[in-house]
XYZ file of C-alpha atoms in Angstrom:
615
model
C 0.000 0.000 0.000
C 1.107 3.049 -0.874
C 2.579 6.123 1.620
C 1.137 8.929 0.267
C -1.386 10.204 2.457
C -5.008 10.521 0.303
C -6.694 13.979 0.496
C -10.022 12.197 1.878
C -8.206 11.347 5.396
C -8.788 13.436 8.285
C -7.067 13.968 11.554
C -8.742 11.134 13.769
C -8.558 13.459 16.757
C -9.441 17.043 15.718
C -10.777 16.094 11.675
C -7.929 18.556 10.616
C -7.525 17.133 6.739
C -4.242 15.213 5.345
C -2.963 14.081 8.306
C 0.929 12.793 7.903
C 1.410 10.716 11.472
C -0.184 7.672 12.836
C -0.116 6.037 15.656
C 0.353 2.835 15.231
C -0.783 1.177 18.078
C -4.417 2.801 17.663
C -4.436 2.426 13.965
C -5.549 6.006 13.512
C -4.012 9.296 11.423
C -2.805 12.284 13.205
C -2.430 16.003 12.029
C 1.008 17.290 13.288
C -0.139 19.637 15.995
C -2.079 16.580 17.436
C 1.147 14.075 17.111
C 2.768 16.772 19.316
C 0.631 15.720 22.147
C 0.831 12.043 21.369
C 4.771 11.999 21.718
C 4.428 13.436 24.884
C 2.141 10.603 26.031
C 4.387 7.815 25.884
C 5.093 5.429 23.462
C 2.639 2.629 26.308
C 0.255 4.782 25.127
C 0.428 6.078 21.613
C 3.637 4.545 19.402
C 3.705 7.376 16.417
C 5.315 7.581 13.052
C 5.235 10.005 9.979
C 3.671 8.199 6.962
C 6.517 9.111 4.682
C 9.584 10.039 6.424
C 9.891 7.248 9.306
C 10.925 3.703 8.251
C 8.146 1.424 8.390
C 7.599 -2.295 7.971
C 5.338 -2.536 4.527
C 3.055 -4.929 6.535
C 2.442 -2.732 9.280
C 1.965 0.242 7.419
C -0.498 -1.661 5.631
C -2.369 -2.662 9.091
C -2.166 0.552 10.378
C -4.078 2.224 6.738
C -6.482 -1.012 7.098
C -7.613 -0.348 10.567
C -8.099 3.514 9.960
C -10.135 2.658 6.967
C -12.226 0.268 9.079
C -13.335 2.877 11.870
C -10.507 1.725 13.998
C -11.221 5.277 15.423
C -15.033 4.780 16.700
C -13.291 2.170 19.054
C -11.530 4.982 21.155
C -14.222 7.530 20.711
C -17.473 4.979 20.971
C -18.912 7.446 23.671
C -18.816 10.255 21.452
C -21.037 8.831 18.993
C -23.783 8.368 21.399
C -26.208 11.157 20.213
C -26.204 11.729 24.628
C -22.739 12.908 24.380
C -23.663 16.009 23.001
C -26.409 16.757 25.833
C -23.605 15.748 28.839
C -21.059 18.506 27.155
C -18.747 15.556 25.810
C -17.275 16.588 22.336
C -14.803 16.007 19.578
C -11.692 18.534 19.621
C -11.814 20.353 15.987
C -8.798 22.126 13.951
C -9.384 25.484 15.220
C -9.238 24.260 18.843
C -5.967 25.643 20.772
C -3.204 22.781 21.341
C -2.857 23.335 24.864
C -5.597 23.182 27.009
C -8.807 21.695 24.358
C -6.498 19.131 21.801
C -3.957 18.441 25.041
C -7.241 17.252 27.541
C -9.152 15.899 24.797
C -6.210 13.868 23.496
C -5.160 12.631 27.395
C -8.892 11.349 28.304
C -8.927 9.555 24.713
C -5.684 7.838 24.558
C -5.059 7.952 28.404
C -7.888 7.741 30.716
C -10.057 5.578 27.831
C -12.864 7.904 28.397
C -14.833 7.386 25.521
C -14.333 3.910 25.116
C -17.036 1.085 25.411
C -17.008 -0.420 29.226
C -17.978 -4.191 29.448
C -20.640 -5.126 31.526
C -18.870 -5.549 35.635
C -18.301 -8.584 36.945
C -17.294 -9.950 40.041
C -14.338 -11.611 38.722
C -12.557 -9.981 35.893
C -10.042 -12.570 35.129
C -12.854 -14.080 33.761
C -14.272 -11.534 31.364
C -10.320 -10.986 30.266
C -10.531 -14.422 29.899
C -13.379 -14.696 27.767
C -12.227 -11.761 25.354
C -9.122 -13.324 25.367
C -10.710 -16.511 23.799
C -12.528 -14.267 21.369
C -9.567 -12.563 20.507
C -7.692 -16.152 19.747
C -10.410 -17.437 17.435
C -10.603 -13.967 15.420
C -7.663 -13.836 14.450
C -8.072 -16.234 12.074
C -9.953 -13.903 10.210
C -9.110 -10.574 8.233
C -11.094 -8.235 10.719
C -8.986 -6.671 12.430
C -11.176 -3.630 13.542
C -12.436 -6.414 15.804
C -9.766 -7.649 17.111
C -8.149 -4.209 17.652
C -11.666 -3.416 19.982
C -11.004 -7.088 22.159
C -7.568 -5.797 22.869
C -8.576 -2.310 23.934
C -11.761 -3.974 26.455
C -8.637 -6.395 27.513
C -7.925 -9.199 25.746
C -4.052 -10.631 26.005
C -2.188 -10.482 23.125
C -0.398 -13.880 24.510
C -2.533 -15.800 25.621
C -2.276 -19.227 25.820
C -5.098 -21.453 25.186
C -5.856 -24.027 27.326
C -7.676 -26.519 24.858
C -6.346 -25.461 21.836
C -2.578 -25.877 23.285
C -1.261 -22.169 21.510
C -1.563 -18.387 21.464
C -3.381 -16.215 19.162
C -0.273 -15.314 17.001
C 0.156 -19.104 16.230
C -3.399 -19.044 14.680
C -2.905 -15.813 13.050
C 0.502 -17.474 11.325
C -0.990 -20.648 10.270
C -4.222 -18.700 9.022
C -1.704 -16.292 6.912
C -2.990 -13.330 8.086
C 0.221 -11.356 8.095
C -1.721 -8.539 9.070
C -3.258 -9.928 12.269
C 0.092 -10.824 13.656
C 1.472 -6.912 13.406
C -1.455 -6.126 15.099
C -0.498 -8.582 17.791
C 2.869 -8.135 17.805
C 2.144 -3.959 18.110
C 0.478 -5.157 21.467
C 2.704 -7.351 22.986
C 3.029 -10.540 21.363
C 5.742 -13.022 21.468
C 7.045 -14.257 18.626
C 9.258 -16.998 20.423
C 6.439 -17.660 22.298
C 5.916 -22.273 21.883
C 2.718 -24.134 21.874
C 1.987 -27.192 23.536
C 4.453 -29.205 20.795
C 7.360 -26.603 21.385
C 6.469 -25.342 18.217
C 7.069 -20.914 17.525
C 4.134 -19.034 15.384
C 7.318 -18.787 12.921
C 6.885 -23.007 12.210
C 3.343 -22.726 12.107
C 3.909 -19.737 9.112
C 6.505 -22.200 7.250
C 4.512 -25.331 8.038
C 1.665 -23.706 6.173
C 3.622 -22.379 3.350
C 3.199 -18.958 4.300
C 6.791 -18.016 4.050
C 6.924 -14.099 3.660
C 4.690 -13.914 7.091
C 7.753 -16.508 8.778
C 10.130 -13.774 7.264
C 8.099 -11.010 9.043
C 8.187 -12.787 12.469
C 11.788 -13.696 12.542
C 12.311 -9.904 11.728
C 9.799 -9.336 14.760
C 11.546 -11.356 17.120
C 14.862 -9.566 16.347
C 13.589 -6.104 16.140
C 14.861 -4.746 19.331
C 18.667 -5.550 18.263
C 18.385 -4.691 14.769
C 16.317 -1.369 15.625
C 19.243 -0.571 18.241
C 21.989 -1.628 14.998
C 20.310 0.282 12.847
C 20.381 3.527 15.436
C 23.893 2.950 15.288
C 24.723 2.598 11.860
C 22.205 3.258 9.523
C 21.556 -0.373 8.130
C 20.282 -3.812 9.325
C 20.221 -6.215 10.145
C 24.247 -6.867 10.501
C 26.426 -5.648 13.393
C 29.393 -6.395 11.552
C 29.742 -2.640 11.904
C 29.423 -2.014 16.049
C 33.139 -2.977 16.499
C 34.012 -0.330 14.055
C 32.141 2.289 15.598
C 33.563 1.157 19.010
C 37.029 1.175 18.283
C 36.921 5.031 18.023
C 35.036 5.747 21.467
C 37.118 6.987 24.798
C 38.296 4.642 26.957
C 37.868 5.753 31.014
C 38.043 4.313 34.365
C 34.381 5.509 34.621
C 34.064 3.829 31.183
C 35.027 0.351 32.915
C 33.157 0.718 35.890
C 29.884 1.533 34.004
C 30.804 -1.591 31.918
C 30.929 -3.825 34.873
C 28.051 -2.129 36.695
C 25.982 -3.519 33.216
C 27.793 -7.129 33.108
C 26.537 -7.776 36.684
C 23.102 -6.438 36.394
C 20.438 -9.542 36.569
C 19.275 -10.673 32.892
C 15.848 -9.169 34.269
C 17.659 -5.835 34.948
C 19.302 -6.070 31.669
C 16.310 -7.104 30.124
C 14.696 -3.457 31.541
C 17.684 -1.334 30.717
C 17.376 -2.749 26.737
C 13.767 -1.886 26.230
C 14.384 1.600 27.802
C 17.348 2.125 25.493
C 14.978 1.205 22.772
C 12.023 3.702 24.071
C 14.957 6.270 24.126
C 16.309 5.403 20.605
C 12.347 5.993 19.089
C 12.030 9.217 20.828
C 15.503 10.586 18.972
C 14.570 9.004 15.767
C 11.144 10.850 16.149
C 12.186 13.687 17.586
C 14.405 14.245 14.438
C 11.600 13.105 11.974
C 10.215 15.828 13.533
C 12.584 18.611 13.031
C 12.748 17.455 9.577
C 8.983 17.634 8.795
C 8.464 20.802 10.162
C 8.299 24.698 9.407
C 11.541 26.009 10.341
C 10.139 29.316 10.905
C 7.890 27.840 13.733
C 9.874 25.636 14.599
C 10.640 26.528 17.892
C 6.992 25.960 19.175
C 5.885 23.957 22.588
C 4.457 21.429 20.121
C 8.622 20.349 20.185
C 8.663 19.786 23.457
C 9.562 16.334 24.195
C 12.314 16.746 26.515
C 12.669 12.672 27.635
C 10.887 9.794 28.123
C 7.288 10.050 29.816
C 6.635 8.737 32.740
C 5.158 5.175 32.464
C 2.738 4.576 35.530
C 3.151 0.711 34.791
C 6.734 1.247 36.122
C 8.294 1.942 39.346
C 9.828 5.903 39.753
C 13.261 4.813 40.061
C 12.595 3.068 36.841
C 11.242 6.480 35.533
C 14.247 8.381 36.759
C 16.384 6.233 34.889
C 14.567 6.047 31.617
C 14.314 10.166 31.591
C 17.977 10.179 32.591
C 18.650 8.499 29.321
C 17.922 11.995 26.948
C 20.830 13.417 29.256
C 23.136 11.615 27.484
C 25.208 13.043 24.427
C 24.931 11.241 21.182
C 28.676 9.819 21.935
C 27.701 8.770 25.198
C 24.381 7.246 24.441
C 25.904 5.530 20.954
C 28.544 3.684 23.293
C 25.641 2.009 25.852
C 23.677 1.155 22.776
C 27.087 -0.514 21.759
C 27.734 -2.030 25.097
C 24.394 -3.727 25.373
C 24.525 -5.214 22.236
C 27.867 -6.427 23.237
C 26.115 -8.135 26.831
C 23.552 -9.197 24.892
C 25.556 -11.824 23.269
C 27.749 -12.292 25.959
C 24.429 -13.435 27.827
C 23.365 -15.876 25.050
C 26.330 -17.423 24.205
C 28.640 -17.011 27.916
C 26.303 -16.986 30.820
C 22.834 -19.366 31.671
C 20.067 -17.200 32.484
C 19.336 -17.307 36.119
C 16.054 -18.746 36.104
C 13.977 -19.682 32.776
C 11.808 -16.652 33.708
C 14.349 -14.430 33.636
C 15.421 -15.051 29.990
C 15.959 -12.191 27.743
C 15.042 -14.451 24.522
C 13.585 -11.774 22.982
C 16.329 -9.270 22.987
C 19.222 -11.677 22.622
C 17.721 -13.633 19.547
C 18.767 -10.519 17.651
C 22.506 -11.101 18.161
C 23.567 -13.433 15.665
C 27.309 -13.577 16.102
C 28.472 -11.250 13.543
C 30.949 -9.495 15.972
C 34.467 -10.268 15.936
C 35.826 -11.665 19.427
C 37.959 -9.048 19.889
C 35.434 -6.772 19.796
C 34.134 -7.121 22.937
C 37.652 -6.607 24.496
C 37.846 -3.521 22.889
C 34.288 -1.995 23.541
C 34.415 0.282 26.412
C 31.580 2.627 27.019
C 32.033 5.995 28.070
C 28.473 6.592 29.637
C 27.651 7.041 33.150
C 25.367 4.226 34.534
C 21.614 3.971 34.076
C 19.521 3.462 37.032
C 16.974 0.414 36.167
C 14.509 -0.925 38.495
C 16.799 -2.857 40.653
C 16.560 -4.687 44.407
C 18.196 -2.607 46.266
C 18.902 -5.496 48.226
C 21.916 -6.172 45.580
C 25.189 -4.207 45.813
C 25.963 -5.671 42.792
C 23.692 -3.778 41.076
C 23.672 -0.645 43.357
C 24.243 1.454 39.949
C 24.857 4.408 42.435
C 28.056 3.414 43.811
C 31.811 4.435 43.073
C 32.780 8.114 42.078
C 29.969 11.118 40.717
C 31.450 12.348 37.591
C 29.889 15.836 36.289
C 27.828 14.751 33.664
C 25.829 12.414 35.972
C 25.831 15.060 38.132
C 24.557 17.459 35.899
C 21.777 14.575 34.758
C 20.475 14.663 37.722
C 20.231 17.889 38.462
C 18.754 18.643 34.625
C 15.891 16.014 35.142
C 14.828 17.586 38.174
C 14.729 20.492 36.541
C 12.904 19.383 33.558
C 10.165 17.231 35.571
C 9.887 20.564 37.837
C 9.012 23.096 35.030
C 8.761 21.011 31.811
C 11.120 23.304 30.280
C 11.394 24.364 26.762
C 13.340 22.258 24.373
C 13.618 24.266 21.698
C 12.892 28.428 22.229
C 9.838 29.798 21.901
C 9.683 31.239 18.110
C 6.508 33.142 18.357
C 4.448 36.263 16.771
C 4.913 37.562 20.545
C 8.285 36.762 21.894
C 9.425 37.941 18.093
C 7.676 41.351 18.456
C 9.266 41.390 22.164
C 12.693 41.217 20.897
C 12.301 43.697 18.307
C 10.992 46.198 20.596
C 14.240 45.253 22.864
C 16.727 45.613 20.256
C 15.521 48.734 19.067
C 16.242 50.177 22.245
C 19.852 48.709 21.611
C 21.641 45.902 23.742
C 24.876 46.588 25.293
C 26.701 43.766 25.783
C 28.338 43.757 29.193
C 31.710 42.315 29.555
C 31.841 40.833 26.400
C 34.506 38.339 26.796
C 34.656 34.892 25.388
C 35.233 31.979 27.993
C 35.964 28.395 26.976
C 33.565 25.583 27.143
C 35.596 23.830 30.059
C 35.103 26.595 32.304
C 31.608 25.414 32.793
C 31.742 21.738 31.429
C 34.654 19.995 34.029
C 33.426 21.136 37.356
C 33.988 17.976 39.172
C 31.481 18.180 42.099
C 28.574 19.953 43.290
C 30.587 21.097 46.551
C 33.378 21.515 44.378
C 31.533 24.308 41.868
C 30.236 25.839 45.541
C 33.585 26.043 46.785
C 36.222 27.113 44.277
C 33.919 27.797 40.772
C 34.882 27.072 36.935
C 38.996 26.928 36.876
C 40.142 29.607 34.555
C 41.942 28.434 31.291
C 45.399 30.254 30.582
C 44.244 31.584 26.908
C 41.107 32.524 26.880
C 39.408 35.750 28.664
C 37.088 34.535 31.560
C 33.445 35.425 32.168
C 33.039 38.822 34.230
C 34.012 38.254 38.021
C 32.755 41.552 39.378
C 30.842 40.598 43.120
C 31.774 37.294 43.317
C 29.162 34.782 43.784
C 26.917 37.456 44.766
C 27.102 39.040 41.354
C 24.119 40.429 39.696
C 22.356 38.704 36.865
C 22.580 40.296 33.389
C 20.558 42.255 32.214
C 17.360 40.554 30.804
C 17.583 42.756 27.296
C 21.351 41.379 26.600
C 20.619 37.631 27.510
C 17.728 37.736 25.191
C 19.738 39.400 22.214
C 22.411 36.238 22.578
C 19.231 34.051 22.834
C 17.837 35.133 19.775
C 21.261 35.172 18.244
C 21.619 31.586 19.302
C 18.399 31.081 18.004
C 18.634 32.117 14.494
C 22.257 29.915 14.226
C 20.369 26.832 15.447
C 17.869 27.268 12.695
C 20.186 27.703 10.293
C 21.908 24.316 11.014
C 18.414 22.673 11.318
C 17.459 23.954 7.736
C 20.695 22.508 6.644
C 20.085 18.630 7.893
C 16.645 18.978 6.246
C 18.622 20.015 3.049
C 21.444 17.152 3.806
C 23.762 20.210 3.558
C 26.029 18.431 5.250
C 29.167 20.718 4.396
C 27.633 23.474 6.193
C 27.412 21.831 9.995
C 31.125 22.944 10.816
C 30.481 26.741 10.036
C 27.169 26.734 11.623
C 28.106 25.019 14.513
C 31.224 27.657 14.755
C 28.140 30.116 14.548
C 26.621 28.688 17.123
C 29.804 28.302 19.702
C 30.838 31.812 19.197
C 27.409 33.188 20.361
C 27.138 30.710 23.213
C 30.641 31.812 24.253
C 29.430 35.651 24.413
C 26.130 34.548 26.451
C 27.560 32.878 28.906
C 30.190 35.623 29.283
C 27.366 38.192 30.228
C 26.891 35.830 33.477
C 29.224 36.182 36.501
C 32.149 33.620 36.895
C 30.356 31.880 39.834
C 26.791 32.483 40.172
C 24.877 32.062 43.318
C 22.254 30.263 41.299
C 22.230 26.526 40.616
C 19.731 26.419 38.295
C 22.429 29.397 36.337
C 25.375 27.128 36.732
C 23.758 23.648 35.426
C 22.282 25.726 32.327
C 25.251 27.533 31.425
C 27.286 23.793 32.266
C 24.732 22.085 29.919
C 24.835 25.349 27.110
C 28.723 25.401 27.056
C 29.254 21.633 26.998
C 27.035 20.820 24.488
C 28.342 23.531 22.071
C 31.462 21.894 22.648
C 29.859 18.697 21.442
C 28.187 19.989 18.622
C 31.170 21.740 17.423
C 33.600 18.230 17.731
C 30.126 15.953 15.644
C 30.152 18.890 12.863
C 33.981 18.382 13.120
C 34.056 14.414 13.012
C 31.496 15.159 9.714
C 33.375 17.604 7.927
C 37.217 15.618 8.604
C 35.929 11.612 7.751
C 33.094 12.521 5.254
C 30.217 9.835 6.305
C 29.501 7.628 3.841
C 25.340 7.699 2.989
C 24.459 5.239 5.595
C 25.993 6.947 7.965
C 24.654 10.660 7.486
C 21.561 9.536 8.862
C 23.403 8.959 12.438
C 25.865 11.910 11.728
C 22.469 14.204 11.806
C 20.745 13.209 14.867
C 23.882 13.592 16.493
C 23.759 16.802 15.753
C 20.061 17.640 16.188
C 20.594 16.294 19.751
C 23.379 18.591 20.555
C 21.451 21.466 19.395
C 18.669 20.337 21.157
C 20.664 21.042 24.480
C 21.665 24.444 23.771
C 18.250 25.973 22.962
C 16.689 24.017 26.134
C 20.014 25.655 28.267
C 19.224 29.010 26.601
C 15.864 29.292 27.083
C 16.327 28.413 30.489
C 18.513 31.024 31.045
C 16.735 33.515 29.541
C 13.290 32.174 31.727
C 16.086 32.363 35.123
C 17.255 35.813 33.850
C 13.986 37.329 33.801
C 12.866 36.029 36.648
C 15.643 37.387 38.911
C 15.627 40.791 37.680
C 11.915 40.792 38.147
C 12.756 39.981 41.426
């Protein structure tokens, strides 16, 4: 079936026409301002994609246009076309509606709360009614409805179930039956493709058994998709990992590098098991997130409909399972590349080194992906240079206390940035609007004076080693470079509001120039914007005082400086080794991410600037 999205498709949540997203796992079509509130959900509750621009599995593009075609839609709004609705003040959100509150509440108590969709009948024992739509769910499959059996699983029915009588689960029916397009739906919801029937038989036999041999094709691809999505984050092509050991070989090597390393080796296969699927939430949200930037209109880009700052919290899990999984988008591309490489690495250690402990604790499902193209050096030579994850771990365990041994500064400065961001939501991207433009015009006409314009190295801000540490002595000042203005100490005043705002914007416009570049796979012009761009983060943060007395100041300008400093060395890496197609792909969220950073540190900055002075 064909991408291109038809002109007689509508926006399943405010009828807005030509919708370009869909989220897959409701099999409906989104307009862009509404996908901007379904990527904040969580991918538990809404998985999106663009139609065109994200990679997609032909068969589950397929269910997903086959399911909106079939009123997949009436099943999460069945409420709403009770002609009663209207009288109780329940209604549809429209295109004219505002983002944030109508499309934002109307979206949450659809998708989230299951508001409008149809309640069985209660019962005193609801095993049994998920019981009994499970059965349903198991015999429909058979069939090519899949509006129906999309409706069993959203009243409750278990994608892997077993059958008692019949001895297998609902994707072994779907596989013998053929339907190719039953078992994405499945799969979308949970199902296991390992998963053996009564003969220790997969769904993948009962595909081949029946002759059905491009459907056995999809589910092997299925069963290996966490690996190969994680490969392909990496490198730009699946399914091999020949490649990992190349792009390991020219990673740092630390003693936090090796601790981090063990502190993943001894984690349970459970634990592990966590920390891969959370790696693989993460690695959707960047690929999105820069599907995103490329889809959009650069001169709105900057809009809260960006905002996507981490992962969402997942009430299924527990909040030290949360912390870690938002702790993940503090990572730089470098970092984050190397634990993608690392668990890929354990992974196959785990398969082919170390029994699982139990036989509920095996990671099948990830490890089935890692098919032994590494070399064996490889795994000698992998070292990570990420700080470790937290995962849901018994605390009971020192072996997997992932808090233990020395703080470096960028877990520090994690830490402190997801507090921040969970506290105030802040601002990925700065605000480009009608009003904040007209505000800066009115500002600059008045003329900024830049005070103290000096320029101060990244390092100043980016290898403070401790919290007490930055307290006690501040940034260490480099021997060529002038230093950020000292006058009061670390009572010093705040800038003026007028100059931070003219760097902002100047930030700002650089930022947008880089982004219109990766859209236009100008690749040669990263380096020079990203010089742009460290130049006029160099003369912001000079306008603040060399130790400020705020910490919300000091992790911003930390997180501005360093990741200018990052940008700057991916542009770099680009321009010197000229990636090869496959790998331009990688090369560009790389650099999205780092720009990402600054605008959240500038805005935040600008929001702490303004503030203060108000003050």
């Amino acid at each position: 079936m064909s991408k291109r999205v038809r002109s007689r498709e509508v926006c399943a949540d405010c009828s807005a026409p030509e919708p370009r997203w869909a989220s897959v796992n409701r099999g409906v079509l989104v307009c862009d301002e509404c996908c901007s509130i379904h990527r904040g959900l969580g991918r538990h509750s809404s998985q999106v994609r663009h139609l065109t621009h994200s990679l997609w599995p032909p068969s589950q593009l397929q269910m997903v246009q086959a399911l909106y075609g079939n009123g997949a839609n009436s099943i999460w709004e069945h409420s709403l076309l009770d002609p009663s609705s209207s009288m109780s003040g329940k209604r549809k959100a429209n295109p004219q509606d505002k983002v944030h509150p109508n499309k934002t509440e109307f979206i949450k108590a659809k998708y989230q709360m299951l508001a409008y969709v149809h309640r069985m009948p209660c019962r005193e024992d609801d095993s049994v009614t998920a019981k009994d739509l499970s059965k349903q769910l198991h015999s429909s499959v058979r069939t090519g409805n899949l509006e129906t059996c999309l409706r069993l699983l959203s009243l409750g029915a278990q994608a892997n179930f077993f059958h008692p009588e019949k001895g297998n689960t609902p994707l072994h029916i779907a596989a013998r039956a053929g339907q190719i397009l039953q078992a994405e739906l499945l799969a979308v919801y949970g199902a296991d493709p390992g998963a053996l029937d009564s003969s220790g038989k997969t769904p993948t036999d009962y595909a081949r058994q029946a002759g059905h041999h491009e459907l056995a094709e999809r589910l092997v691809e299925i069963q290996y998709e966490l690996t190969d999505r994680l490969t392909f984050y990496l490198c730009g092509r699946r399914p091999g990992l020949f490649l990992i050991g190349i792009v390991a070989l020219s990673l740092d090597l630390s003693e936090f590098a090796k601790a981090a390393k063990k502190k993943l080796q001894s984690l349970s296969n459970h634990q592990f098991e966590e920390l891969a699927m959370d790696v693989y939430d993460e690695v959707d949200r960047r690929e999105t997130d820069a599907v995103w930037l490329a889809t959009q209109n650069h001169s709105t880009l900057v809009t809260d409909t960006t905002v996507v700052p981490f992962l969402p919290v997942n009430p299924e899990y527990s909040s030290t399972r949360n912390q870690g999984r938002q702790k993940l988008a503090r990572f730089s591309a470098n970092e984050f590349a190397t634990l993608v490489i690392d668990i890929l690495n354990d992974a196959k250690r785990r398969q082919w080194g170390n029994a699982c402990e139990s036989p509920k604790e095996n990671v099948e499902l990830i490890l089935q992906g890692i098919d032994g193209r590494h070399d064996s050096e490889s795994q000698d030579n992998d070292q990570p240079d990420y700080d470790s994850v937290a995962s849901d771990e018994d605390p009971s365990s020192e072996s997997s206390d992932l808090s233990d041994g020395p703080i470096t500064v960028q877990e520090f400065m994690e830490v402190k940035s997801a507090l921040t961001a969970s506290e105030a939501k802040i601002q990925q991207l700065l605000k480009v609007n009608c009003h904040l433009s007209e505000e800066l015009r009115l500002m600059q006409s008045k003329g900024c004076s830049l005070e103290g314009q000096v320029v101060t190295r990244e390092s100043d801000y980016d290898t403070t080693p401790s919290h007490s540490e930055l307290e006690e002595t501040g940034p260490l000042p480099g021997p060529d470079v002038a230093q950020p203005r000292e006058e009061g100490g670390e009572g010093a005043a705040m800038p003026c509001t007028e100059d931070v705002i003219c760097k902002t914007e100047q930030i700002t416009k650089n930022i947008q120039e880089l982004l219109r570049a990766a859209q236009e796979t100008k690749h040669e012009s990263f380096l020079p914007c990203s010089e742009k761009i460290r130049l006029a983060v160099t003369e912001m943060a000079a306008l603040f005082p060399k130790r400020p007395s705020s910490e919300t100041v000091r992790g911003s300008l930390c997180l501005l400086t360093a990741s200018a400093s990052r940008l700057h060395g991916e542009c770099q890496k680009a321009a010197e080794h000229s990636p090869c197609p496959s790998d331009i792909q990688l090369v560009t969220q790389q650099v999205i991410q780092c720009a990402y950073d600054i605008a959240k540190a500038a805005k935040q900055l600008v929001t702490v600037t303004t503030k203060e002075n108000n003050n």
